[in-house]
GROMACS .gro file of C-alpha atoms in nm:
model
  509
    1MET     CA    1   2.594  -1.150  -2.252
    2SER     CA    2   2.375  -0.925  -2.040
    3SER     CA    3   2.024  -0.832  -2.135
    4MET     CA    4   1.919  -0.469  -2.157
    5SER     CA    5   1.625  -0.303  -1.992
    6TRP     CA    6   1.379  -0.177  -2.253
    7THR     CA    7   1.254   0.093  -2.020
    8LEU     CA    8   1.571   0.298  -1.998
    9PRO     CA    9   1.682   0.480  -2.312
   10ARG     CA   10   2.038   0.601  -2.344
   11LEU     CA   11   2.115   0.951  -2.225
   12SER     CA   12   2.148   1.066  -2.584
   13GLN     CA   13   1.794   0.951  -2.649
   14SER     CA   14   1.647   1.152  -2.364
   15SER     CA   15   1.803   1.485  -2.445
   16ALA     CA   16   1.644   1.810  -2.347
   17SER     CA   17   1.559   1.888  -2.710
   18THR     CA   18   1.311   1.601  -2.729
   19ALA     CA   19   1.179   1.611  -2.372
   20HIS     CA   20   0.818   1.709  -2.307
   21GLY     CA   21   0.740   1.904  -1.992
   22LEU     CA   22   0.541   1.733  -1.719
   23VAL     CA   23   0.344   2.042  -1.614
   24GLY     CA   24   0.013   2.054  -1.801
   25SER     CA   25   0.067   1.711  -1.958
   26VAL     CA   26  -0.174   1.418  -1.964
   27ARG     CA   27   0.100   1.218  -1.792
   28LEU     CA   28   0.068   1.443  -1.490
   29THR     CA   29  -0.313   1.426  -1.511
   30TYR     CA   30  -0.304   1.048  -1.491
   31ALA     CA   31  -0.044   1.052  -1.212
   32ILE     CA   32  -0.269   1.284  -1.008
   33CYS     CA   33  -0.570   1.059  -1.073
   34ALA     CA   34  -0.367   0.756  -0.963
   35PHE     CA   35  -0.252   0.945  -0.652
   36LEU     CA   36  -0.607   1.043  -0.554
   37ALA     CA   37  -0.740   0.694  -0.624
   38THR     CA   38  -0.467   0.539  -0.410
   39CYS     CA   39  -0.538   0.798  -0.141
   40LEU     CA   40  -0.910   0.711  -0.134
   41HIS     CA   41  -0.852   0.335  -0.140
   42ALA     CA   42  -0.609   0.370   0.151
   43ALA     CA   43  -0.849   0.593   0.342
   44MET     CA   44  -1.138   0.348   0.305
   45ARG     CA   45  -0.918   0.054   0.399
   46ASN     CA   46  -0.718   0.198   0.689
   47MET     CA   47  -0.987   0.410   0.855
   48LEU     CA   48  -1.131   0.090   0.998
   49GLY     CA   49  -0.832   0.040   1.230
   50MET     CA   50  -0.911   0.365   1.410
   51ILE     CA   51  -1.288   0.399   1.378
   52ILE     CA   52  -1.348   0.048   1.514
   53LEU     CA   53  -1.245   0.188   1.854
   54LYS     CA   54  -1.555   0.410   1.839
   55MET     CA   55  -1.794   0.164   1.679
   56VAL     CA   56  -1.812  -0.098   1.955
   57MET     CA   57  -1.997  -0.042   2.281
   58PRO     CA   58  -1.836  -0.105   2.624
   59ARG     CA   59  -1.819  -0.470   2.726
   60PRO     CA   60  -1.879  -0.528   3.098
   61GLU     CA   61  -1.736  -0.878   3.072
   62ASP     CA   62  -1.392  -0.743   2.973
   63ALA     CA   63  -1.143  -0.722   3.256
   64LEU     CA   64  -0.787  -0.602   3.278
   65VAL     CA   65  -0.574  -0.904   3.355
   66VAL     CA   66  -0.317  -0.831   3.625
   67PRO     CA   67  -0.068  -1.090   3.751
   68ALA     CA   68  -0.145  -1.242   4.089
   69GLY     CA   69   0.019  -1.063   4.380
   70LEU     CA   70   0.049  -0.736   4.190
   71SER     CA   71  -0.306  -0.611   4.209
   72ARG     CA   72  -0.605  -0.558   4.429
   73LEU     CA   73  -0.958  -0.464   4.336
   74THR     CA   74  -1.106  -0.155   4.495
   75GLU     CA   75  -1.455  -0.038   4.399
   76GLY     CA   76  -1.412  -0.135   4.034
   77ASN     CA   77  -1.062   0.009   4.002
   78VAL     CA   78  -0.744  -0.186   3.943
   79THR     CA   79  -0.438  -0.084   4.140
   80SER     CA   80  -0.130  -0.238   3.980
   81THR     CA   81   0.229  -0.180   3.888
   82GLY     CA   82   0.103  -0.074   3.546
   83ARG     CA   83   0.203  -0.189   3.204
   84CYS     CA   84   0.527   0.007   3.226
   85GLY     CA   85   0.623  -0.080   3.580
   86SER     CA   86   0.500   0.231   3.768
   87PRO     CA   87   0.221   0.210   4.027
   88ARG     CA   88  -0.109   0.351   3.907
   89VAL     CA   89  -0.486   0.317   3.942
   90VAL     CA   90  -0.662   0.226   3.619
   91PHE     CA   91  -1.028   0.218   3.536
   92ASN     CA   92  -1.063  -0.070   3.294
   93PRO     CA   93  -0.942   0.105   2.974
   94GLN     CA   94  -1.137  -0.121   2.742
   95ILE     CA   95  -1.461  -0.033   2.921
   96GLN     CA   96  -1.403   0.330   3.011
   97GLU     CA   97  -1.229   0.465   2.702
   98THR     CA   98  -1.157   0.225   2.417
   99GLN     CA   99  -1.519   0.144   2.327
  100SER     CA  100  -1.770   0.426   2.298
  101GLY     CA  101  -1.999   0.304   2.018
  102ASP     CA  102  -2.321   0.110   1.995
  103LEU     CA  103  -2.230  -0.222   1.830
  104PRO     CA  104  -2.250  -0.520   2.070
  105TRP     CA  105  -1.943  -0.702   1.936
  106THR     CA  106  -1.689  -0.915   2.124
  107ARG     CA  107  -1.319  -0.821   2.148
  108ASN     CA  108  -1.229  -1.094   1.899
  109GLN     CA  109  -1.485  -0.961   1.650
  110GLU     CA  110  -1.357  -0.608   1.705
  111LEU     CA  111  -0.994  -0.709   1.641
  112THR     CA  112  -1.060  -0.919   1.332
  113PHE     CA  113  -1.325  -0.703   1.161
  114PRO     CA  114  -1.084  -0.457   0.985
  115GLY     CA  115  -0.890  -0.752   0.840
  116VAL     CA  116  -1.205  -0.901   0.682
  117TYR     CA  117  -1.157  -0.643   0.404
  118TYR     CA  118  -0.860  -0.842   0.277
  119TYR     CA  119  -1.056  -1.163   0.221
  120GLY     CA  120  -1.213  -1.002  -0.083
  121TYR     CA  121  -0.907  -0.797  -0.172
  122VAL     CA  122  -0.676  -1.097  -0.204
  123VAL     CA  123  -0.915  -1.279  -0.437
  124SER     CA  124  -0.997  -0.990  -0.669
  125ILE     CA  125  -0.651  -0.836  -0.697
  126SER     CA  126  -0.507  -1.161  -0.833
  127LEU     CA  127  -0.787  -1.202  -1.088
  128SER     CA  128  -0.790  -0.837  -1.189
  129GLY     CA  129  -0.415  -0.854  -1.256
  130TYR     CA  130  -0.491  -1.117  -1.520
  131LEU     CA  131  -0.777  -0.908  -1.659
  132ALA     CA  132  -0.572  -0.588  -1.668
  133ASP     CA  133  -0.347  -0.743  -1.934
  134ARG     CA  134  -0.646  -0.839  -2.150
  135CYS     CA  135  -0.922  -0.581  -2.119
  136SER     CA  136  -0.969  -0.213  -2.049
  137SER     CA  137  -0.762  -0.104  -1.751
  138LYS     CA  138  -0.964   0.218  -1.744
  139ARG     CA  139  -1.286   0.030  -1.682
  140LEU     CA  140  -1.136  -0.176  -1.400
  141PHE     CA  141  -0.986   0.138  -1.247
  142ILE     CA  142  -1.319   0.327  -1.249
  143VAL     CA  143  -1.544   0.034  -1.152
  144SER     CA  144  -1.320  -0.027  -0.854
  145LEU     CA  145  -1.354   0.330  -0.728
  146ILE     CA  146  -1.726   0.383  -0.782
  147PHE     CA  147  -1.863   0.055  -0.652
  148GLU     CA  148  -1.626   0.032  -0.356
  149ALA     CA  149  -1.746   0.378  -0.251
  150VAL     CA  150  -2.110   0.267  -0.276
  151ALA     CA  151  -2.042  -0.044  -0.064
  152TYR     CA  152  -1.854   0.171   0.189
  153ILE     CA  153  -2.150   0.408   0.227
  154LEU     CA  154  -2.374   0.108   0.299
  155LEU     CA  155  -2.137  -0.038   0.561
  156PRO     CA  156  -2.283   0.138   0.871
  157ALA     CA  157  -2.635   0.012   0.793
  158MET     CA  158  -2.504  -0.341   0.740
  159ALA     CA  159  -2.298  -0.331   1.062
  160HIS     CA  160  -2.603  -0.218   1.259
  161SER     CA  161  -2.798  -0.506   1.110
  162SER     CA  162  -2.553  -0.771   1.233
  163PHE     CA  163  -2.183  -0.852   1.253
  164GLU     CA  164  -2.223  -1.104   0.972
  165ALA     CA  165  -2.388  -0.850   0.743
  166GLY     CA  166  -2.105  -0.604   0.811
  167VAL     CA  167  -1.852  -0.874   0.727
  168VAL     CA  168  -2.023  -0.948   0.395
  169ASP     CA  169  -2.029  -0.579   0.301
  170LEU     CA  170  -1.663  -0.533   0.395
  171VAL     CA  171  -1.560  -0.838   0.193
  172ILE     CA  172  -1.741  -0.684  -0.106
  173CYS     CA  173  -1.550  -0.359  -0.047
  174GLY     CA  174  -1.226  -0.557  -0.062
  175LEU     CA  175  -1.333  -0.738  -0.378
  176LEU     CA  176  -1.405  -0.409  -0.553
  177ALA     CA  177  -1.091  -0.234  -0.426
  178GLY     CA  178  -0.870  -0.515  -0.554
  179CYS     CA  179  -0.984  -0.453  -0.910
  180GLY     CA  180  -0.818  -0.113  -0.923
  181ASN     CA  181  -0.456  -0.163  -0.819
  182PRO     CA  182  -0.325  -0.380  -1.108
  183ALA     CA  183  -0.516  -0.169  -1.361
  184MET     CA  184  -0.366   0.152  -1.223
  185TYR     CA  185  -0.017   0.000  -1.225
  186LYS     CA  186  -0.059  -0.129  -1.579
  187LEU     CA  187  -0.165   0.213  -1.708
  188PHE     CA  188   0.175   0.353  -1.608
  189VAL     CA  189   0.327   0.149  -1.891
  190THR     CA  190   0.137   0.385  -2.123
  191TRP     CA  191   0.130   0.708  -1.923
  192ALA     CA  192   0.484   0.732  -1.786
  193HIS     CA  193   0.802   0.788  -1.984
  194PRO     CA  194   1.070   0.530  -1.893
  195THR     CA  195   1.286   0.790  -1.718
  196GLU     CA  196   0.988   0.917  -1.517
  197ARG     CA  197   0.850   0.591  -1.387
  198THR     CA  198   1.010   0.579  -1.045
  199ALA     CA  199   0.915   0.943  -0.983
  200LEU     CA  200   0.554   0.910  -1.104
  201LEU     CA  201   0.499   0.574  -0.935
  202SER     CA  202   0.639   0.716  -0.613
  203PHE     CA  203   0.402   1.010  -0.642
  204ALA     CA  204   0.102   0.789  -0.718
  205TYR     CA  205   0.171   0.545  -0.436
  206SER     CA  206   0.233   0.827  -0.191
  207GLY     CA  207  -0.146   0.828  -0.180
  208LEU     CA  208  -0.121   0.520   0.042
  209LEU     CA  209   0.053   0.733   0.302
  210MET     CA  210  -0.139   1.053   0.243
  211GLY     CA  211  -0.476   0.879   0.257
  212SER     CA  212  -0.385   0.703   0.580
  213MET     CA  213  -0.239   1.017   0.734
  214LEU     CA  214  -0.542   1.233   0.655
  215VAL     CA  215  -0.818   0.985   0.731
  216TYR     CA  216  -0.722   0.930   1.096
  217PRO     CA  217  -0.775   1.288   1.219
  218VAL     CA  218  -1.067   1.350   0.980
  219ALA     CA  219  -1.249   1.034   1.086
  220SER     CA  220  -1.170   1.104   1.451
  221TYR     CA  221  -1.331   1.447   1.421
  222LEU     CA  222  -1.631   1.330   1.220
  223SER     CA  223  -1.696   1.047   1.463
  224ASN     CA  224  -1.780   1.307   1.728
  225PHE     CA  225  -2.105   1.350   1.535
  226GLY     CA  226  -2.156   0.974   1.504
  227TRP     CA  227  -1.914   0.714   1.377
  228GLU     CA  228  -2.136   0.650   1.074
  229LEU     CA  229  -2.063   0.997   0.934
  230SER     CA  230  -1.701   0.901   0.859
  231PHE     CA  231  -1.817   0.628   0.621
  232TYR     CA  232  -2.064   0.858   0.446
  233VAL     CA  233  -1.812   1.137   0.388
  234VAL     CA  234  -1.519   0.921   0.273
  235GLY     CA  235  -1.745   0.703   0.057
  236GLY     CA  236  -1.915   1.008  -0.096
  237VAL     CA  237  -1.581   1.162  -0.196
  238GLY     CA  238  -1.473   0.832  -0.353
  239LEU     CA  239  -1.796   0.807  -0.551
  240SER     CA  240  -1.764   1.161  -0.688
  241PHE     CA  241  -1.401   1.113  -0.788
  242GLY     CA  242  -1.473   0.780  -0.958
  243ILE     CA  243  -1.732   0.947  -1.180
  244ALA     CA  244  -1.487   1.226  -1.266
  245CYS     CA  245  -1.225   0.970  -1.375
  246CYS     CA  246  -1.451   0.863  -1.661
  247PHE     CA  247  -1.339   1.184  -1.836
  248LEU     CA  248  -0.978   1.192  -1.716
  249VAL     CA  249  -0.833   0.841  -1.760
  250TYR     CA  250  -0.783   0.657  -2.092
  251ASP     CA  251  -0.627   0.328  -2.196
  252THR     CA  252  -0.410   0.443  -2.487
  253VAL     CA  253  -0.261   0.761  -2.630
  254GLU     CA  254  -0.483   0.718  -2.937
  255GLN     CA  255  -0.800   0.733  -2.724
  256HIS     CA  256  -0.703   1.044  -2.528
  257PRO     CA  257  -0.885   1.351  -2.670
  258ARG     CA  258  -0.650   1.613  -2.525
  259ILE     CA  259  -0.299   1.475  -2.575
  260SER     CA  260  -0.061   1.666  -2.801
  261ASN     CA  261   0.142   1.513  -3.081
  262GLU     CA  262   0.461   1.619  -2.904
  263GLU     CA  263   0.365   1.426  -2.592
  264VAL     CA  264   0.276   1.119  -2.797
  265ASP     CA  265   0.623   1.126  -2.951
  266TYR     CA  266   0.782   1.174  -2.610
  267LEU     CA  267   0.598   0.875  -2.462
  268ARG     CA  268   0.727   0.659  -2.747
  269GLN     CA  269   1.082   0.785  -2.715
  270GLY     CA  270   1.349   0.529  -2.632
  271LYS     CA  271   1.123   0.228  -2.701
  272SER     CA  272   1.038   0.028  -3.008
  273GLN     CA  273   0.738   0.163  -3.190
  274LEU     CA  274   0.592  -0.185  -3.184
  275GLY     CA  275   0.664  -0.215  -2.815
  276GLN     CA  276   0.474   0.103  -2.736
  277GLN     CA  277   0.159  -0.001  -2.916
  278ARG     CA  278  -0.095  -0.191  -2.713
  279GLN     CA  279  -0.040  -0.556  -2.807
  280PRO     CA  280  -0.276  -0.820  -2.672
  281VAL     CA  281  -0.093  -1.094  -2.485
  282VAL     CA  282  -0.209  -1.411  -2.658
  283THR     CA  283  -0.038  -1.663  -2.434
  284ILE     CA  284   0.140  -1.646  -2.101
  285PRO     CA  285   0.476  -1.828  -2.090
  286TRP     CA  286   0.393  -1.996  -1.760
  287LYS     CA  287   0.685  -2.237  -1.773
  288SER     CA  288   0.942  -1.960  -1.823
  289LEU     CA  289   0.763  -1.728  -1.585
  290LEU     CA  290   0.749  -1.981  -1.303
  291ALA     CA  291   1.118  -2.063  -1.352
  292ALA     CA  292   1.236  -1.700  -1.341
  293PRO     CA  293   1.411  -1.595  -1.016
  294PRO     CA  294   1.316  -1.224  -1.062
  295VAL     CA  295   0.948  -1.320  -1.052
  296TYR     CA  296   0.989  -1.499  -0.719
  297ALA     CA  297   1.205  -1.215  -0.587
  298PHE     CA  298   0.941  -0.957  -0.674
  299ILE     CA  299   0.649  -1.153  -0.526
  300LEU     CA  300   0.825  -1.270  -0.208
  301THR     CA  301   0.983  -0.931  -0.140
  302HIS     CA  302   0.643  -0.768  -0.175
  303MET     CA  303   0.486  -1.029   0.055
  304PHE     CA  304   0.739  -0.984   0.334
  305HIS     CA  305   0.762  -0.607   0.295
  306THR     CA  306   0.386  -0.551   0.289
  307TYR     CA  307   0.342  -0.737   0.617
  308THR     CA  308   0.520  -0.455   0.800
  309PHE     CA  309   0.316  -0.185   0.629
  310LEU     CA  310  -0.019  -0.357   0.689
  311VAL     CA  311   0.051  -0.425   1.055
  312ILE     CA  312   0.137  -0.059   1.105
  313VAL     CA  313  -0.162   0.089   0.921
  314GLN     CA  314  -0.416  -0.153   1.065
  315LEU     CA  315  -0.302  -0.174   1.424
  316MET     CA  316  -0.115   0.149   1.503
  317PRO     CA  317  -0.420   0.320   1.659
  318ARG     CA  318  -0.472   0.022   1.890
  319PHE     CA  319  -0.100   0.004   1.969
  320MET     CA  320  -0.102   0.374   2.060
  321ARG     CA  321  -0.404   0.328   2.282
  322GLU     CA  322  -0.315   0.003   2.456
  323ALA     CA  323   0.065  -0.026   2.463
  324MET     CA  324   0.156   0.344   2.477
  325GLU     CA  325  -0.154   0.443   2.679
  326PHE     CA  326  -0.248   0.749   2.476
  327ASP     CA  327  -0.588   0.904   2.542
  328LEU     CA  328  -0.849   0.793   2.288
  329ARG     CA  329  -0.906   1.155   2.185
  330GLU     CA  330  -0.539   1.180   2.085
  331VAL     CA  331  -0.516   0.851   1.899
  332GLY     CA  332  -0.666   0.975   1.572
  333PHE     CA  333  -0.418   1.261   1.539
  334LEU     CA  334  -0.109   1.092   1.679
  335SER     CA  335  -0.155   0.778   1.468
  336ALA     CA  336  -0.129   1.001   1.162
  337ALA     CA  337   0.198   1.164   1.270
  338PRO     CA  338   0.434   0.878   1.167
  339TYR     CA  339   0.307   0.902   0.809
  340LEU     CA  340   0.493   1.231   0.779
  341GLY     CA  341   0.810   1.023   0.754
  342GLY     CA  342   0.666   0.831   0.462
  343ILE     CA  343   0.565   1.154   0.290
  344CYS     CA  344   0.922   1.284   0.322
  345SER     CA  345   1.048   0.960   0.170
  346LYS     CA  346   0.811   0.996  -0.125
  347VAL     CA  347   0.928   1.352  -0.187
  348MET     CA  348   1.287   1.229  -0.204
  349CYS     CA  349   1.194   0.951  -0.448
  350ILE     CA  350   0.988   1.184  -0.665
  351LEU     CA  351   1.263   1.445  -0.689
  352GLY     CA  352   1.554   1.204  -0.718
  353GLY     CA  353   1.409   0.899  -0.891
  354SER     CA  354   1.428   1.025  -1.250
  355TYR     CA  355   1.778   1.163  -1.200
  356VAL     CA  356   1.908   0.833  -1.063
  357GLU     CA  357   1.745   0.633  -1.343
  358ARG     CA  358   1.906   0.854  -1.607
  359ARG     CA  359   2.251   0.847  -1.447
  360VAL     CA  360   2.274   0.484  -1.342
  361GLY     CA  361   2.184   0.347  -1.685
  362PRO     CA  362   2.001   0.030  -1.785
  363ASP     CA  363   2.159  -0.199  -1.524
  364GLN     CA  364   2.006  -0.088  -1.193
  365ASN     CA  365   2.044  -0.420  -1.010
  366CYS     CA  366   2.326  -0.316  -0.779
  367VAL     CA  367   2.181   0.025  -0.691
  368ARG     CA  368   1.832  -0.107  -0.612
  369ARG     CA  369   1.965  -0.398  -0.405
  370MET     CA  370   2.190  -0.166  -0.206
  371LEU     CA  371   1.906   0.082  -0.150
  372TYR     CA  372   1.666  -0.186  -0.032
  373GLY     CA  373   1.927  -0.347   0.193
  374ILE     CA  374   2.005  -0.018   0.366
  375CYS     CA  375   1.635   0.058   0.414
  376SER     CA  376   1.568  -0.289   0.560
  377ILE     CA  377   1.856  -0.264   0.808
  378LEU     CA  378   1.740   0.080   0.922
  379THR     CA  379   1.380  -0.040   0.958
  380THR     CA  380   1.489  -0.335   1.171
  381SER     CA  381   1.701  -0.109   1.393
  382LEU     CA  382   1.412   0.133   1.446
  383ILE     CA  383   1.178  -0.150   1.541
  384GLY     CA  384   1.435  -0.261   1.797
  385VAL     CA  385   1.433   0.085   1.956
  386ILE     CA  386   1.051   0.075   1.981
  387ILE     CA  387   1.070  -0.266   2.149
  388LEU     CA  388   1.317  -0.139   2.408
  389ALA     CA  389   1.114   0.174   2.481
  390ASN     CA  390   0.841   0.183   2.745
  391CYS     CA  391   0.513   0.371   2.749
  392ASP     CA  392   0.674   0.673   2.915
  393ASP     CA  393   0.880   0.726   2.597
  394LYS     CA  394   0.581   0.841   2.394
  395ILE     CA  395   0.763   1.103   2.187
  396LEU     CA  396   1.054   0.869   2.116
  397VAL     CA  397   0.820   0.596   1.989
  398LEU     CA  398   0.633   0.842   1.764
  399VAL     CA  399   0.962   0.962   1.615
  400MET     CA  400   1.082   0.605   1.561
  401PHE     CA  401   0.757   0.519   1.386
  402ALA     CA  402   0.799   0.823   1.162
  403PHE     CA  403   1.152   0.718   1.064
  404MET     CA  404   1.037   0.358   1.022
  405MET     CA  405   0.759   0.465   0.787
  406ALA     CA  406   1.018   0.662   0.586
  407THR     CA  407   1.261   0.370   0.551
  408THR     CA  408   0.979   0.124   0.478
  409ASP     CA  409   0.839   0.344   0.206
  410MET     CA  410   1.179   0.417   0.051
  411GLY     CA  411   1.242   0.045   0.037
  412PHE     CA  412   0.909   0.005  -0.144
  413SER     CA  413   1.020   0.260  -0.405
  414GLY     CA  414   1.338   0.058  -0.448
  415TYR     CA  415   1.183  -0.277  -0.540
  416TRP     CA  416   0.831  -0.202  -0.667
  417PRO     CA  417   0.925  -0.043  -1.006
  418THR     CA  418   1.146  -0.341  -1.100
  419LEU     CA  419   0.851  -0.528  -1.251
  420LEU     CA  420   0.814  -0.259  -1.519
  421TYR     CA  421   1.172  -0.334  -1.620
  422PHE     CA  422   1.203  -0.712  -1.625
  423ALA     CA  423   0.846  -0.807  -1.735
  424PRO     CA  424   0.649  -0.503  -1.861
  425SER     CA  425   0.417  -0.713  -2.079
  426PHE     CA  426   0.291  -0.898  -1.771
  427ALA     CA  427   0.293  -0.605  -1.528
  428GLY     CA  428  -0.079  -0.640  -1.457
  429LEU     CA  429  -0.067  -1.015  -1.402
  430LEU     CA  430   0.242  -1.020  -1.181
  431SER     CA  431   0.155  -0.709  -0.980
  432GLY     CA  432  -0.190  -0.855  -0.916
  433LEU     CA  433  -0.043  -1.189  -0.810
  434ALA     CA  434   0.213  -1.018  -0.587
  435ASN     CA  435  -0.049  -0.797  -0.425
  436GLY     CA  436  -0.282  -1.092  -0.375
  437MET     CA  437  -0.013  -1.294  -0.198
  438ALA     CA  438   0.115  -0.994  -0.001
  439HIS     CA  439  -0.225  -0.894   0.132
  440LEU     CA  440  -0.287  -1.234   0.283
  441SER     CA  441  -0.125  -1.077   0.588
  442GLY     CA  442  -0.403  -0.821   0.586
  443PHE     CA  443  -0.646  -1.068   0.741
  444LEU     CA  444  -0.389  -1.297   0.903
  445ALA     CA  445  -0.220  -1.020   1.105
  446PRO     CA  446  -0.534  -0.928   1.306
  447HIS     CA  447  -0.581  -1.296   1.398
  448LEU     CA  448  -0.217  -1.311   1.505
  449VAL     CA  449  -0.262  -1.001   1.721
  450ALA     CA  450  -0.582  -1.142   1.870
  451ALA     CA  451  -0.387  -1.455   1.967
  452LEU     CA  452  -0.084  -1.269   2.107
  453VAL     CA  453  -0.234  -0.955   2.260
  454HIS     CA  454  -0.492  -1.030   2.531
  455THR     CA  455  -0.452  -0.738   2.771
  456GLY     CA  456  -0.283  -0.481   2.548
  457SER     CA  457   0.042  -0.474   2.748
  458LYS     CA  458   0.363  -0.344   2.593
  459ASP     CA  459   0.529  -0.684   2.640
  460GLU     CA  460   0.256  -0.851   2.436
  461TRP     CA  461   0.285  -0.592   2.161
  462ASN     CA  462   0.664  -0.639   2.157
  463VAL     CA  463   0.611  -0.994   2.033
  464VAL     CA  464   0.412  -0.855   1.740
  465LEU     CA  465   0.694  -0.608   1.668
  466MET     CA  466   0.948  -0.891   1.665
  467THR     CA  467   0.759  -1.055   1.379
  468LEU     CA  468   0.821  -0.736   1.178
  469ILE     CA  469   1.197  -0.784   1.222
  470VAL     CA  470   1.173  -1.141   1.094
  471PHE     CA  471   0.976  -1.044   0.783
  472ASN     CA  472   1.201  -0.747   0.702
  473THR     CA  473   1.508  -0.968   0.718
  474MET     CA  474   1.354  -1.226   0.484
  475ALA     CA  475   1.257  -0.954   0.235
  476MET     CA  476   1.610  -0.814   0.233
  477LEU     CA  477   1.770  -1.154   0.169
  478VAL     CA  478   1.531  -1.254  -0.110
  479PHE     CA  479   1.569  -0.924  -0.295
  480ALA     CA  480   1.947  -0.921  -0.255
  481PHE     CA  481   2.000  -1.264  -0.411
  482CYS     CA  482   1.725  -1.300  -0.671
  483SER     CA  483   1.603  -0.961  -0.798
  484SER     CA  484   1.672  -0.815  -1.143
  485THR     CA  485   1.586  -0.513  -1.358
  486ASN     CA  486   1.699  -0.671  -1.685
  487LEU     CA  487   1.430  -0.737  -1.945
  488GLN     CA  488   1.365  -1.111  -1.941
  489PRO     CA  489   1.397  -1.307  -2.270
  490TRP     CA  490   1.047  -1.458  -2.232
  491ASP     CA  491   0.882  -1.115  -2.235
  492PRO     CA  492   0.743  -1.032  -2.584
  493ARG     CA  493   0.904  -0.689  -2.572
  494SER     CA  494   1.246  -0.854  -2.564
  495ARG     CA  495   1.183  -0.999  -2.909
  496MET     CA  496   1.052  -0.662  -3.032
  497GLU     CA  497   1.368  -0.493  -2.902
  498LYS     CA  498   1.591  -0.741  -3.085
  499THR     CA  499   1.391  -0.689  -3.405
  500ALA     CA  500   1.417  -0.312  -3.376
  501SER     CA  501   1.790  -0.305  -3.291
  502PRO     CA  502   1.923  -0.390  -3.641
  503SER     CA  503   1.702  -0.119  -3.792
  504ALA     CA  504   1.827   0.135  -3.543
  505GLN     CA  505   2.189   0.044  -3.618
  506GLU     CA  506   2.133   0.082  -3.992
  507SER     CA  507   1.976   0.425  -3.950
  508ASN     CA  508   2.263   0.541  -3.726
  509SER     CA  509   2.520   0.425  -3.979
   0.00000   0.00000   0.00000
């Protein structure tokens, strides 16, 4: 006996006669708010990977390490075979180009500082997932935006004060940012029709790519007038938008002042009336939850998958500068180029997600596993091409990164919505737990890079890229064998569905 997914009504239940248009709806309003919030969170988080190159002053003690017998020093220059094997004369790149700021930090501090954000993020996102199931998701969503923006505006002053003060402020930014993600995810249970969830979630989470893509060139340009200006502008926009969300985002359909009766009926379509109402979760079935393979599949897949994404967004500017030897003035713009692939992937998911969900039916296990498997294999192959390339293949590497961002993001759209199908009542809790575990790599990855990459050579960076292949393979295997989209029997909505089914059968007869 197979269990049904409560989130997918039959085709007859989602007919055109009862559908409510998305244009002008409060569903679209919330999806846009979620998109912009995700965009701003991503911008504040990922800008650090690029702007740190302009925050730190030159370090005279840094030296380009060249193997014995392959170099000679001449008036401060290094003549060597180069990182890609061709003879060249290099002024120490870390002194001459990479650092141009005024903060007297060491290379280790410079590499690890962007990852400090995740110390706070990991803690708060797990706790806020628990809170999102029990209190106002709107409040968590708005508090996260407003107060993170305030802390971000204060970051330059704290960094000038001392490295330790900057670390404390950045940890606070992470703490505040972590409050928003589970709350935003949980609100989609209310503000997305079951057949629209993949499309609207894909649109909302495309802000991760759009925010990263836009912030690199914008911050690069603003930093010409002082690196501090980037923090003031991005933080100011986040603060203004957070205040606006007070009048745009609501917890329930009953609280929304502008929703129509037709849209209320549409949001309840295909689900039990009891299941649609906001029901407080009195107890968490920890024993059943911890014994459920889909829970482990969701969390572990997200952990392994997120490692690839975080390494790319945090360290791509440095990879472009050190391994591929791009000019620092080009790094901000070229680091944004690969995100175009992710944007294309999101467009495909937005346009095709609802259609696939309607046509496949309630059992999506096979389709989602196949989609994620294909995306993982393609991602691994693209990483292999980047490893084999050298720093003369600049265009090839940029194109491979663009395709890799597309396949990585499409894989995300394949597994991430499954939680709303197998455990919708605990979407906040489990998404918070998954994000907390996944973003451990946010502060571990910079330490790994600091340990593996000493001179910035392509060979050293290839070792980092090989770890991406390992994590992608593990994600593919876990999701293939353990994932599910079937509503689990320990979820309260499963009991509501069983209670509602006899009534529905009587009315049909």
